[in-house]
Coordinates of C-alpha atoms in Angstrom, one line a residue:
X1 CA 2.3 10.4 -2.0
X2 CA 3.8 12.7 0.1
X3 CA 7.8 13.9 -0.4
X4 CA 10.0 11.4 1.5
X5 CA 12.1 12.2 4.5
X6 CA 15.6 12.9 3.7
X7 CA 18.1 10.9 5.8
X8 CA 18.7 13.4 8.2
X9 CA 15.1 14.5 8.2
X10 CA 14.1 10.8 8.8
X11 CA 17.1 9.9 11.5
X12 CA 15.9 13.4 13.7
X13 CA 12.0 11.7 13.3
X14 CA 13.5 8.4 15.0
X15 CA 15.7 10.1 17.5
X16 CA 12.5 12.5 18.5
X17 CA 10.2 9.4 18.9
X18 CA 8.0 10.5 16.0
X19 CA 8.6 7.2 14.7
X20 CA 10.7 4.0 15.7
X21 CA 13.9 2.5 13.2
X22 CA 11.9 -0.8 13.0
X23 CA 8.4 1.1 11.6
X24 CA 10.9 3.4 9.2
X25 CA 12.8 -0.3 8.1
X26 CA 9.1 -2.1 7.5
X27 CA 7.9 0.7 5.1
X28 CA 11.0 0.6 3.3
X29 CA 10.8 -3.2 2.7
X30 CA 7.2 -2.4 1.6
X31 CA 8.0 -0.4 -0.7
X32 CA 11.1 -2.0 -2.2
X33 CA 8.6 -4.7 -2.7
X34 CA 6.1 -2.7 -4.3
X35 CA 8.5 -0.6 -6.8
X36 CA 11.9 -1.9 -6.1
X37 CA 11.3 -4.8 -9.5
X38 CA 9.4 -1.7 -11.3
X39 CA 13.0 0.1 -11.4
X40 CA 15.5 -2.4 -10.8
X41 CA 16.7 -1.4 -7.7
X42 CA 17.8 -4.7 -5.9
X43 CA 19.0 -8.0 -6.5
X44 CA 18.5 -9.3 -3.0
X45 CA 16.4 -7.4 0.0
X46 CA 17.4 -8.7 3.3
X47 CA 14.2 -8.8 4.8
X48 CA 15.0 -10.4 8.3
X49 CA 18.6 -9.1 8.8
X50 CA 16.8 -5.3 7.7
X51 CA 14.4 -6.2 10.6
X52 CA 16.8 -7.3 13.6
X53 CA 19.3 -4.4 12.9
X54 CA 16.0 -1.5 13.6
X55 CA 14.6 -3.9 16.1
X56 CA 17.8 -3.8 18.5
X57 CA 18.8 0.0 17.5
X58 CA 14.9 0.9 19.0
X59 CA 16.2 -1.3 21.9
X60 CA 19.0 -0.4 22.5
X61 CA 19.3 3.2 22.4
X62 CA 23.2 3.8 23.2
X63 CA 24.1 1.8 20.2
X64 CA 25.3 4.5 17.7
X65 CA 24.2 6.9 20.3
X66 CA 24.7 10.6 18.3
X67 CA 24.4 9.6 14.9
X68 CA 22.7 11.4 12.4
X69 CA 22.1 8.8 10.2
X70 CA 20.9 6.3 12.8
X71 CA 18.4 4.4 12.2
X72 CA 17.9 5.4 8.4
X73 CA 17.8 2.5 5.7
X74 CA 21.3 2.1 3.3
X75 CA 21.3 -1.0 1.0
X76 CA 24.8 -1.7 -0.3
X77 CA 26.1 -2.1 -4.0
X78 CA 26.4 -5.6 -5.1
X79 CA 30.4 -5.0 -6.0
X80 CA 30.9 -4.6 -1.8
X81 CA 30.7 -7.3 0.6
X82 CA 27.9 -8.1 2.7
X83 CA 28.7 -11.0 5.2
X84 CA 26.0 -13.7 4.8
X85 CA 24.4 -12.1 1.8
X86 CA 24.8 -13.2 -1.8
X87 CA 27.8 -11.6 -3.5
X88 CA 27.6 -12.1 -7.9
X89 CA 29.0 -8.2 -8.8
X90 CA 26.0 -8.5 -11.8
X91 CA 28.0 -11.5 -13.3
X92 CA 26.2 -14.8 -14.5
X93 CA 29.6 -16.2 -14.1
X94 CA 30.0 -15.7 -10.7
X95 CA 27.8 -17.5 -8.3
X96 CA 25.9 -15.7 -5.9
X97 CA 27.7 -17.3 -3.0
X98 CA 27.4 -15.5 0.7
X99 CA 30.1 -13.4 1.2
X100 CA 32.5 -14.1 4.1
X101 CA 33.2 -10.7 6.0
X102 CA 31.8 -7.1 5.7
X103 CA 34.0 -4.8 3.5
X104 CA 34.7 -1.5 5.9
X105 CA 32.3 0.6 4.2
X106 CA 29.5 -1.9 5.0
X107 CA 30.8 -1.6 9.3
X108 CA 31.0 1.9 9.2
X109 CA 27.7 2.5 8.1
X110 CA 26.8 -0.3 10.4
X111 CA 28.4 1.5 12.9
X112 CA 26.7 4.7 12.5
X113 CA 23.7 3.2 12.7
X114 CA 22.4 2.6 9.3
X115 CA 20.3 -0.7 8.6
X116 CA 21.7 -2.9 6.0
X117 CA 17.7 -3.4 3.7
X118 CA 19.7 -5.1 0.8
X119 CA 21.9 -5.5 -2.3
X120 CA 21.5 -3.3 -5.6
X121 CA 21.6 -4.3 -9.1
X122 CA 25.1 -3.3 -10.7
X123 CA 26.0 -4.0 -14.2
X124 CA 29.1 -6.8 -14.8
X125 CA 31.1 -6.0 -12.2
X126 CA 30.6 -2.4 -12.4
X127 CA 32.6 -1.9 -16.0
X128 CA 29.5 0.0 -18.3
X129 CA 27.7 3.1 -17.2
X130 CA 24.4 1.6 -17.8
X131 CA 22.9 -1.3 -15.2
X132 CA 21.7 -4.1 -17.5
X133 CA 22.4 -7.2 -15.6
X134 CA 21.8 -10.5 -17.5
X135 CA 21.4 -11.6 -13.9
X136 CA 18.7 -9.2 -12.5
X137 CA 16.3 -6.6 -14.4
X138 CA 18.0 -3.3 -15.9
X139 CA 17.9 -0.7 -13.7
X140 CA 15.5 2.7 -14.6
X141 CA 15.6 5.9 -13.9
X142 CA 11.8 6.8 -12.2
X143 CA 11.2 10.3 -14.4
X144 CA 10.8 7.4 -17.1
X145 CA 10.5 4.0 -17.0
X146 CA 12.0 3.4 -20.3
X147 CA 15.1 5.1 -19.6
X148 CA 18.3 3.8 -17.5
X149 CA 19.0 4.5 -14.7
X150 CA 22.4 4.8 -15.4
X151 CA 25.6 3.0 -13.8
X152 CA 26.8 1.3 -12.4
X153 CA 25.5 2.7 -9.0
X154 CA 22.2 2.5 -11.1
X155 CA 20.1 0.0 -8.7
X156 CA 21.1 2.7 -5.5
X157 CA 20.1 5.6 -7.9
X158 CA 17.0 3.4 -8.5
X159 CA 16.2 3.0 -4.8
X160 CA 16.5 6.5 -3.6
X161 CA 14.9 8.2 -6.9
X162 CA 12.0 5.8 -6.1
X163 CA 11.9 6.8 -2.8
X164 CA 12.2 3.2 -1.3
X165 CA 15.0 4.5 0.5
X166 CA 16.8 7.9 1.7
X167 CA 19.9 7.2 0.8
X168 CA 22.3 4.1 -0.9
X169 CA 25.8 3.2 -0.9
X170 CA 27.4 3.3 -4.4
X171 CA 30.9 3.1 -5.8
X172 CA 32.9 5.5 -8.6
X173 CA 35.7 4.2 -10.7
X174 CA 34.8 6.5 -13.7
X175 CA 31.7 8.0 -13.2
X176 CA 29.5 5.5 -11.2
X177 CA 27.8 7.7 -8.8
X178 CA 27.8 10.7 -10.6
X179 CA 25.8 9.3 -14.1
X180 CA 23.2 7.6 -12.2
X181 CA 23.1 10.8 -9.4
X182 CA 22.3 12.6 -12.9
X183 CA 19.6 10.4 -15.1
X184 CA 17.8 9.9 -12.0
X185 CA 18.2 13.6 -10.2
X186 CA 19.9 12.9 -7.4
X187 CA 23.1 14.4 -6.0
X188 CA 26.1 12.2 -6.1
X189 CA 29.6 12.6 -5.0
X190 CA 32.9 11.2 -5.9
X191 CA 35.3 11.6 -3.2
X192 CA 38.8 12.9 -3.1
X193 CA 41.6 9.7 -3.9
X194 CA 42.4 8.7 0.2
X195 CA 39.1 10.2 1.6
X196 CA 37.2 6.7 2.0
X197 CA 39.2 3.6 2.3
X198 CA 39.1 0.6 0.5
X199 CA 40.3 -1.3 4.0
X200 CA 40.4 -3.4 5.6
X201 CA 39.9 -5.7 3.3
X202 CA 40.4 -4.1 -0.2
X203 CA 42.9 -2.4 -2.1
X204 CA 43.3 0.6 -4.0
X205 CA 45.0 -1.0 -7.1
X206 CA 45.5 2.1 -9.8
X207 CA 43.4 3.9 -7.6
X208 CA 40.5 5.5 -9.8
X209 CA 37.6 4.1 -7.8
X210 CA 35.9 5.3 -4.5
X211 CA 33.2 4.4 -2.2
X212 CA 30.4 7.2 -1.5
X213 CA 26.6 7.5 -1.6
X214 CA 23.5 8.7 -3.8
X215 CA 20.7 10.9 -1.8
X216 CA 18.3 13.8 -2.4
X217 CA 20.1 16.3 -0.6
X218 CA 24.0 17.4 -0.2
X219 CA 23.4 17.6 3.7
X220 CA 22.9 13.4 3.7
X221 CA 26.0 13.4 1.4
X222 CA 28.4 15.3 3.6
X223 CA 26.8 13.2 6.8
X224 CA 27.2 10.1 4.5
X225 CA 31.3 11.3 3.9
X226 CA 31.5 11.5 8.1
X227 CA 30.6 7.9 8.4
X228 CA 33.0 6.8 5.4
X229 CA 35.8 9.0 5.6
X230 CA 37.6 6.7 7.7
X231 CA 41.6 5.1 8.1
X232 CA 42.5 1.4 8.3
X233 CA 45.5 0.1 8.9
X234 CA 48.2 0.2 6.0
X235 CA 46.4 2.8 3.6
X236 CA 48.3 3.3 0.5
X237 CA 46.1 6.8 0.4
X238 CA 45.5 8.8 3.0
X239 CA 43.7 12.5 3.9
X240 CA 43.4 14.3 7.3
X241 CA 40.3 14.1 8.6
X242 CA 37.3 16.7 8.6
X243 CA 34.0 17.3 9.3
X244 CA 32.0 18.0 6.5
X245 CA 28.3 18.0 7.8
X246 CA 29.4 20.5 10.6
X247 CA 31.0 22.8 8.3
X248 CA 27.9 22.6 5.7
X249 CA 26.5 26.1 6.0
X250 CA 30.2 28.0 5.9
X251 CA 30.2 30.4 3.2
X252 CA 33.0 28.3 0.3
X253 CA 34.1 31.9 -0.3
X254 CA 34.1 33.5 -3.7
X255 CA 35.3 30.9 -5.5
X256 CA 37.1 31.0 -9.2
X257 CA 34.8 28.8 -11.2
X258 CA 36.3 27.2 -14.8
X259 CA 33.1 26.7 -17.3
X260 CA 33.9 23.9 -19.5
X261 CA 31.5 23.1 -22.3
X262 CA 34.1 20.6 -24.5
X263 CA 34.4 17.4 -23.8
X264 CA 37.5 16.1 -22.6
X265 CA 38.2 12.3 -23.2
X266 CA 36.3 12.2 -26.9
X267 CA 35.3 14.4 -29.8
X268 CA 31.3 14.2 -29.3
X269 CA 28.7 16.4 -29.4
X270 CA 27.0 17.6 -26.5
X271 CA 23.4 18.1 -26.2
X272 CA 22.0 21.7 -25.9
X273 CA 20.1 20.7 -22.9
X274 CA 23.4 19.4 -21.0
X275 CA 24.9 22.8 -22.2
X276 CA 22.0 24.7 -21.5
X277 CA 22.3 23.1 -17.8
X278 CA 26.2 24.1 -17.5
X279 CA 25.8 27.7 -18.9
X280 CA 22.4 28.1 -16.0
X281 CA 24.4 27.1 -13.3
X282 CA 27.4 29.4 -14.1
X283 CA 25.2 32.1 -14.5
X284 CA 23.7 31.2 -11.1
X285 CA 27.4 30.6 -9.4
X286 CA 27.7 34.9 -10.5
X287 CA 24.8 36.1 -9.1
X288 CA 26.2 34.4 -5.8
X289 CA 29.7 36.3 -5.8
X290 CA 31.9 33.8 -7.8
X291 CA 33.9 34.8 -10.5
X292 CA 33.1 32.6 -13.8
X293 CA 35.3 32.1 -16.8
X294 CA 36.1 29.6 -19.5
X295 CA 38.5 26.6 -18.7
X296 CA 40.3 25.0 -21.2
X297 CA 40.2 21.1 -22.5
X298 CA 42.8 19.9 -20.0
X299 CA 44.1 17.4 -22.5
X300 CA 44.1 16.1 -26.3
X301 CA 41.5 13.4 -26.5
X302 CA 43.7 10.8 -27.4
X303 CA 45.8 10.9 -23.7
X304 CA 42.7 9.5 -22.1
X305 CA 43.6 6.0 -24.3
X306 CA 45.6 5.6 -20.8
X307 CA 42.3 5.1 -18.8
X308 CA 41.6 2.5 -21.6
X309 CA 44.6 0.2 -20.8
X310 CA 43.6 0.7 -16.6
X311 CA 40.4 -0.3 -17.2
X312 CA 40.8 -3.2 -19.6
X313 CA 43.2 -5.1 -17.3
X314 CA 41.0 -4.2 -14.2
X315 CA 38.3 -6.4 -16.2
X316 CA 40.7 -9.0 -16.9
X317 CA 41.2 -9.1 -13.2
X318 CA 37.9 -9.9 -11.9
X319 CA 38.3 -13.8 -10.9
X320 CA 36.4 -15.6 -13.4
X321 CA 37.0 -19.5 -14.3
X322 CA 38.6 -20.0 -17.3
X323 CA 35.9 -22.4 -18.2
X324 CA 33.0 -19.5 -17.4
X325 CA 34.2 -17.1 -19.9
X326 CA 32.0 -17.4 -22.3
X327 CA 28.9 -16.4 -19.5
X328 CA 30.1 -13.3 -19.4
X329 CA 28.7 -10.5 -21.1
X330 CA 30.0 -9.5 -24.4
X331 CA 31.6 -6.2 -23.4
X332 CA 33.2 -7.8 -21.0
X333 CA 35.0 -10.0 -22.6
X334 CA 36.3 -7.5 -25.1
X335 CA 37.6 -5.8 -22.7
X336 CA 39.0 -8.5 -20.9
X337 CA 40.5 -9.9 -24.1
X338 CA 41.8 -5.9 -24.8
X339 CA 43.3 -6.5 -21.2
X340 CA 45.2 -9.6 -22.4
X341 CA 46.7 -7.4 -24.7
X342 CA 48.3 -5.2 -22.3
X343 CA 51.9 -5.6 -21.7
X344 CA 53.0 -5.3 -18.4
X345 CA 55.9 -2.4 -19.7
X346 CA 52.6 -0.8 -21.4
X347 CA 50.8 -1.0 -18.1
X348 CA 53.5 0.5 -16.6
X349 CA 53.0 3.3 -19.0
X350 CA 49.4 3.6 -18.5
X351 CA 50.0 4.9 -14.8
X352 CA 52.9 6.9 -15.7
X353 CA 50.6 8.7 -18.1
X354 CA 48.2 8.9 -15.7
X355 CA 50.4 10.6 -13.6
X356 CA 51.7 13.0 -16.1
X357 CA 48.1 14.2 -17.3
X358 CA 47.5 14.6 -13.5
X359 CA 50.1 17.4 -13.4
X360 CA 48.9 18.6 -16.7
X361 CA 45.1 19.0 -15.6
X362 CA 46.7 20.8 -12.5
X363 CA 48.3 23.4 -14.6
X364 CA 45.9 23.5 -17.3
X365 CA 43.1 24.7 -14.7
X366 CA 45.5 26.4 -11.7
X367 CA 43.5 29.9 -12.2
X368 CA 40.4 27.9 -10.9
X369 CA 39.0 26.2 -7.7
X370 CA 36.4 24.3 -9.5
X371 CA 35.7 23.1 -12.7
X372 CA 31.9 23.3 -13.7
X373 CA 30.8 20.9 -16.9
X374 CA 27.5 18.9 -17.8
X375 CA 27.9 15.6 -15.8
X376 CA 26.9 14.3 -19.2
X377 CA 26.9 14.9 -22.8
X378 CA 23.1 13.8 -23.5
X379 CA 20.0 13.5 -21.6
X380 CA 19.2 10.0 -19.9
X381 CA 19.6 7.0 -22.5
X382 CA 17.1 4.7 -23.8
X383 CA 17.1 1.2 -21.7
X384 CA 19.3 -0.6 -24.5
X385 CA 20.4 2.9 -26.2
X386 CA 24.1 2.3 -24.8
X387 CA 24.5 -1.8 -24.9
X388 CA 25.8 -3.3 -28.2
X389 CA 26.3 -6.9 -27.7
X390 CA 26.8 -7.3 -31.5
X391 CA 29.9 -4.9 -31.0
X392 CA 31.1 -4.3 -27.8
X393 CA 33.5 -1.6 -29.0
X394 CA 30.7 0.1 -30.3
X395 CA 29.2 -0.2 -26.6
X396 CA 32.8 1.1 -25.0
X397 CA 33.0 4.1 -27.2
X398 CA 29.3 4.8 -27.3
X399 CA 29.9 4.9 -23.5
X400 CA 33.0 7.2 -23.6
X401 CA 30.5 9.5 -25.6
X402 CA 27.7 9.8 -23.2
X403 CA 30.2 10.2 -20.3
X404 CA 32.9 12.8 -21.5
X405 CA 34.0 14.2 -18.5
X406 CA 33.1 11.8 -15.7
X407 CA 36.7 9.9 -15.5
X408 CA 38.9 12.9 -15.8
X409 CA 38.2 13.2 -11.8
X410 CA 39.0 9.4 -11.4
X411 CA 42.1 9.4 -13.4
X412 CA 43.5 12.5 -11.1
X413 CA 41.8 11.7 -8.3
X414 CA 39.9 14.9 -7.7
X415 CA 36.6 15.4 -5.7
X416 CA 33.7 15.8 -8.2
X417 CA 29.8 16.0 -7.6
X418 CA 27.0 16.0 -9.7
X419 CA 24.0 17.9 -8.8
X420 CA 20.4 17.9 -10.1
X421 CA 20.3 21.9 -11.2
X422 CA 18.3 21.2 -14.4
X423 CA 15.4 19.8 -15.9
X424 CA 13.9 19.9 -19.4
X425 CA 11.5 17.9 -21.8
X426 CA 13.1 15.6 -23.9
X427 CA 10.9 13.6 -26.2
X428 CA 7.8 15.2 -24.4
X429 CA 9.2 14.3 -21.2
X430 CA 10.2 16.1 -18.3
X431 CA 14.1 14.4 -17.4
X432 CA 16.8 15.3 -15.2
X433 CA 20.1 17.0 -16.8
X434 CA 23.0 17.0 -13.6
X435 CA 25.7 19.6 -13.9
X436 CA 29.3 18.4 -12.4
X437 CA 31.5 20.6 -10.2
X438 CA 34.9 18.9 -9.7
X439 CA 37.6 20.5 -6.9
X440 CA 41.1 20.3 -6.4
X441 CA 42.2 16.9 -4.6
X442 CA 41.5 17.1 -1.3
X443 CA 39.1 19.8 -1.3
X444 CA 36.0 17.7 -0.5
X445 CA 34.4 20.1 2.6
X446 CA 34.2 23.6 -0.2
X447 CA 32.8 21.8 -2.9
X448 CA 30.2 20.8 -1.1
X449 CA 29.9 23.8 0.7
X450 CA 29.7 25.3 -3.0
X451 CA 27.0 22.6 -3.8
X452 CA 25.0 23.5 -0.5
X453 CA 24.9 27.1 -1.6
X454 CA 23.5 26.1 -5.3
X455 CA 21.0 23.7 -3.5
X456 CA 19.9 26.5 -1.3
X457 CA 20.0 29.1 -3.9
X458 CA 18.3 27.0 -6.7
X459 CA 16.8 23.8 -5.0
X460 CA 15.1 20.7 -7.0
X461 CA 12.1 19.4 -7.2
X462 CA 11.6 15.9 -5.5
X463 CA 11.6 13.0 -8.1
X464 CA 8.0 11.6 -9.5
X465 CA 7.7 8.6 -7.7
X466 CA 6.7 5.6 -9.9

């Protein structure tokens, strides 16, 4: 089958009458029905809703008059409210009730345009970075079938790797775009803290997670970061606005680039092909005028325990009855029951660390602009390779493992992006290896500038579709 259109690519096709948002919207359903259950991509397609948004956009042609992304197909993440659609954030002990409003991502998006196909498959409300539902099917990565497709934006990895749609919405609280952007070989971005709101309706709590998207090129990201970048009312976090589509093609300038080939939250090893990946890409930022040179491990392994008391009690704060518990999976109630152990004056602690290994990542890689790592330590996992339901602490650490350096950007609040520079055979199979670039916070517009020049400079090939 031929490449798909990017988002832009396919919004400029609508816009110049080559095609209408209702025709674009009915081959998209299609195909989500033809491959979507193949790789786990959704847990709910909204067929009829899908159908009346592009039916009134080609009639009404003032509505989101200007947009680039108008008319181009974005399911959301099952962890964000869609109103009227079932909301179960991958739990069987949640009911999949309709949710009562929109969360502001899902009206901006609406508001630029975008037509709302569906809901993707997340893991248990987000907390592992594989998507393996007991709810829904797991979630696989397209360059091969019996791999995951990562999490726990896996099911909008899924989507766009399969080329059902352009691009997805996805969430990041310590890694979530960026590990599925990777084992499927998409780009993925993790905004700066404050760049997309949680509003109106959520909160920012400790503040590691952020809303973004998963897509094929870094153009449809920085469109994508337009749409979301927006203020509500009472924001605990808040950046000055920019444009980052129209300031794409800027040159980022020659840019100090840290290489960093040790992991930072655990002792593990690292594959050669994620290192090989790293090392290809810093060779490749030279040749285009940056200066490259080894960054150190920001911090002892054993500081990150902070993000371990964070994230427990945010999984002992999902609302689940008492008298569910036992539905959930078992990783999640160890680290719910970890949670329980959390005192508040040791919560309090956590963030204060936090905030401490925030300054000390700051000074630790001050010579640099960006940091450039291996998104992960090892090549796409097995469907099953990461879950341990027999020891769920052996499925936390075996996590930690496979995503070294993901959270560090979460915990500080930095901008990071993973980028699909790198492919090799594992296991007599060609697979996707991502390479991260994380900025300084608040430096969203040159990083992915930088990541436009390495997309220009390098390309990737377009996924295999199943």
């Amino acid at each position: 089958m031929p490449t798909p259109l990017s988002a832009l690519e396919t919004a400029r096709a609508i816009a110049r009458r080559e095609t209408t948002a209702l025709e674009v919207t009915v081959a998209a359903l299609e195909r989500a029905e033809l491959v979507g259950p193949e790789v786990g991509a959704f847990v709910h397609l909204a067929h009829e809703r899908a159908l009346t948004q592009a039916a009134r956009l080609d009639a009404l042609p003032e509505l989101a008059a200007g947009s680039p992304l108008r008319g181009v197909p974005c399911p959301i993440k099952d962890l964000t409210m869609v109103r009227g659609l079932p909301f179960q954030a991958g739990s069987a002990a949640i009911d999949a009730e309709p949710a009562p409003v929109d969360d502001g991502v899902v009206t901006l998006l609406a508001q630029a345009g975008t037509v709302m196909l569906g809901k993707t498959t997340t893991p248990e409300f987000g907390l592992p970075c594989y998507t393996e539902p007991d709810v829904a099917p797991a979630a696989r990565t397209p360059w091969d079938l019996g791999r995951s497709a990562g999490g726990s934006s896996g099911g909008a990895a899924a989507a766009v790797a399969a080329g059902i749609v352009p691009i997805a919405h996805g969430s990041d609280g310590g890694g979530s775009i960026r590990i599925p952007a990777s084992v499927c070989g998409l780009v993925g971005l993790k905004p700066s803290r404050g760049r997309v709101s949680p509003g109106p309706h959520g909160v920012d709590g400790v503040a590691l997670a952020s809303h973004g998207v998963l897509t094929c090129t870094v153009a449809d990201t920085a469109a994508a970061l337009d749409v979301l970048a927006q203020s509500w009312p009472g924001d605990a976090y808040r950046l000055a606005p920019e444009s980052f589509l129209g300031t794409l093609e800027q040159p980022p300038g020659p840019l100090r680039i840290g290489l960093l080939l040790e992991p930072s939250n655990v002792d593990t090893e690292v594959h050669p092909a994620c290192r090989r990946a790293a090392e290809q890409a810093g060779r490749t930022l030279e040749d285009l005028g940056h200066h490259v040179a080894p960054a150190p491990r920001p911090y002892p392994s054993e500081r990150w325990r902070a993000f371990i008391a964070l994230w427990s009690v945010m999984a002992l704060s999902a609302p689940v009855p008492a008298e569910r518990e036992h539905q959930l999976r078992p990783l999640t109630r160890w680290l719910r029951e970890t949670g329980r152990r959390v005192a508040g004056l040791e919560h309090a602690e956590a963030l204060a660390e936090t905030q401490r290994l925030t300054r000390d990542v700051a000074l630790a890689w001050r010579d640099f602009d960006v940091i450039l790592t291996p998104t992960l330590a090892q090549p796409p996992a097995l469907v099953g390779q990461l879950r341990h339901d027999e020891d769920p602490e052996q499925d936390f650490w075996d996590q930690t493992r496979f995503t070294p350096w993901t959270s560090t950007a979460n915990l500080t609040g930095r901008p990071s992006i993973s980028l699909p520079l790198h492919r090799e055979q594992v296991d007599g199979v060609e697979l996707p290896i991502g390479v991260m670039l994380t900025g300084t916070l608040g430096d969203d517009a040159r990083l992915l500038r930088l990541a436009r020049q390495l997309e220009q400079a390098v390309g990737w090939p377009a996924v295999p579709q199943p």
